[in-house]
């Protein structure tokens, strides 16, 4: 059985095309993904498009992914981190 601590996180490291690394709270990361899911609605991967609702898509991405290719040469990567042991 997996340890539930594995799924706890305090923040996300966000890497985005032509931008410096950012540290975001879970709420800020969700807001960023909502923006991306809305902006690139027709260009999302098929597994994400199969999910109904923006909030559900964002949660699906947070739970199952760490990267989206947005357009040729553009990307968004995120990694959950814990700030304390």
CSV table of C-alpha atoms in Angstrom, one decimal:
chain,number,residue,atom,x,y,z
A,1,UNK,CA,0.0,0.0,0.0
A,2,UNK,CA,1.4,3.4,-0.9
A,3,UNK,CA,2.1,6.0,1.9
A,4,UNK,CA,-0.4,8.8,2.0
A,5,UNK,CA,2.5,11.2,2.7
A,6,UNK,CA,3.6,10.6,-0.9
A,7,UNK,CA,0.7,12.6,-2.1
A,8,UNK,CA,1.1,15.6,0.3
A,9,UNK,CA,2.7,18.7,-1.2
A,10,UNK,CA,3.3,22.2,-0.1
A,11,UNK,CA,4.0,23.8,-3.5
A,12,UNK,CA,4.7,23.2,-7.1
A,13,UNK,CA,7.8,24.0,-9.2
A,14,UNK,CA,6.6,25.4,-12.5
A,15,UNK,CA,8.7,25.5,-15.6
A,16,UNK,CA,7.3,27.4,-18.6
A,17,UNK,CA,8.7,28.3,-22.0
A,18,UNK,CA,10.8,31.5,-21.9
A,19,UNK,CA,10.1,32.0,-18.2
A,20,UNK,CA,12.2,31.5,-15.0
A,21,UNK,CA,11.3,28.7,-12.6
A,22,UNK,CA,8.5,29.6,-10.3
A,23,UNK,CA,7.3,28.2,-7.0
A,24,UNK,CA,3.5,28.2,-6.7
A,25,UNK,CA,1.1,27.2,-4.0
A,26,UNK,CA,-1.4,24.5,-4.9
A,27,UNK,CA,-4.1,27.1,-5.4
A,28,UNK,CA,-1.9,29.1,-7.7
A,29,UNK,CA,-1.0,26.0,-9.6
A,30,UNK,CA,-4.7,25.1,-10.1
A,31,UNK,CA,-5.4,28.6,-11.3
A,32,UNK,CA,-2.5,28.4,-13.8
A,33,UNK,CA,-3.8,25.1,-15.1
A,34,UNK,CA,-7.3,26.5,-15.3
A,35,UNK,CA,-6.0,29.3,-17.5
A,36,UNK,CA,-4.1,26.8,-19.7
A,37,UNK,CA,-7.0,24.3,-20.0
A,38,UNK,CA,-9.3,27.2,-21.0
A,39,UNK,CA,-6.8,28.8,-23.5
A,40,UNK,CA,-5.7,25.6,-25.2
A,41,UNK,CA,-9.1,23.8,-24.9
A,42,UNK,CA,-9.0,22.4,-28.4
A,43,UNK,CA,-5.3,21.3,-28.2
A,44,UNK,CA,-5.3,19.3,-25.1
A,45,UNK,CA,-4.4,15.6,-25.1
A,46,UNK,CA,-7.3,13.1,-25.8
A,47,UNK,CA,-7.3,11.8,-22.2
A,48,UNK,CA,-7.7,15.3,-20.8
A,49,UNK,CA,-10.4,16.1,-23.4
A,50,UNK,CA,-12.4,13.0,-22.3
A,51,UNK,CA,-12.8,14.6,-18.8
A,52,UNK,CA,-15.8,17.0,-18.5
A,53,UNK,CA,-15.5,20.3,-16.8
A,54,UNK,CA,-12.5,22.6,-16.3
A,55,UNK,CA,-12.0,21.8,-12.6
A,56,UNK,CA,-12.1,18.1,-13.3
A,57,UNK,CA,-9.5,18.5,-16.1
A,58,UNK,CA,-7.3,20.5,-13.8
A,59,UNK,CA,-7.5,17.9,-11.0
A,60,UNK,CA,-6.9,15.1,-13.5
A,61,UNK,CA,-3.7,16.9,-14.7
A,62,UNK,CA,-2.5,17.5,-11.2
A,63,UNK,CA,-3.1,13.8,-10.3
A,64,UNK,CA,-1.7,12.2,-13.4
A,65,UNK,CA,0.6,14.5,-15.3
A,66,UNK,CA,3.5,16.8,-14.9
A,67,UNK,CA,3.8,18.2,-18.4
A,68,UNK,CA,1.8,19.7,-21.3
A,69,UNK,CA,3.1,20.5,-24.7
A,70,UNK,CA,1.1,23.6,-25.6
A,71,UNK,CA,2.3,24.4,-29.1
A,72,UNK,CA,5.5,23.7,-31.2
A,73,UNK,CA,8.3,24.8,-29.0
A,74,UNK,CA,6.1,25.7,-26.0
A,75,UNK,CA,5.7,23.6,-22.8
A,76,UNK,CA,4.5,23.7,-19.3
A,77,UNK,CA,6.0,21.4,-16.6
A,78,UNK,CA,5.1,21.2,-12.9
A,79,UNK,CA,6.4,19.2,-10.0
A,80,UNK,CA,4.9,18.8,-6.6
A,81,UNK,CA,7.3,19.5,-3.8
A,82,UNK,CA,7.2,19.4,0.0
A,83,UNK,CA,9.0,22.2,1.7
A,84,UNK,CA,9.5,20.4,5.1
A,85,UNK,CA,10.1,16.9,6.2
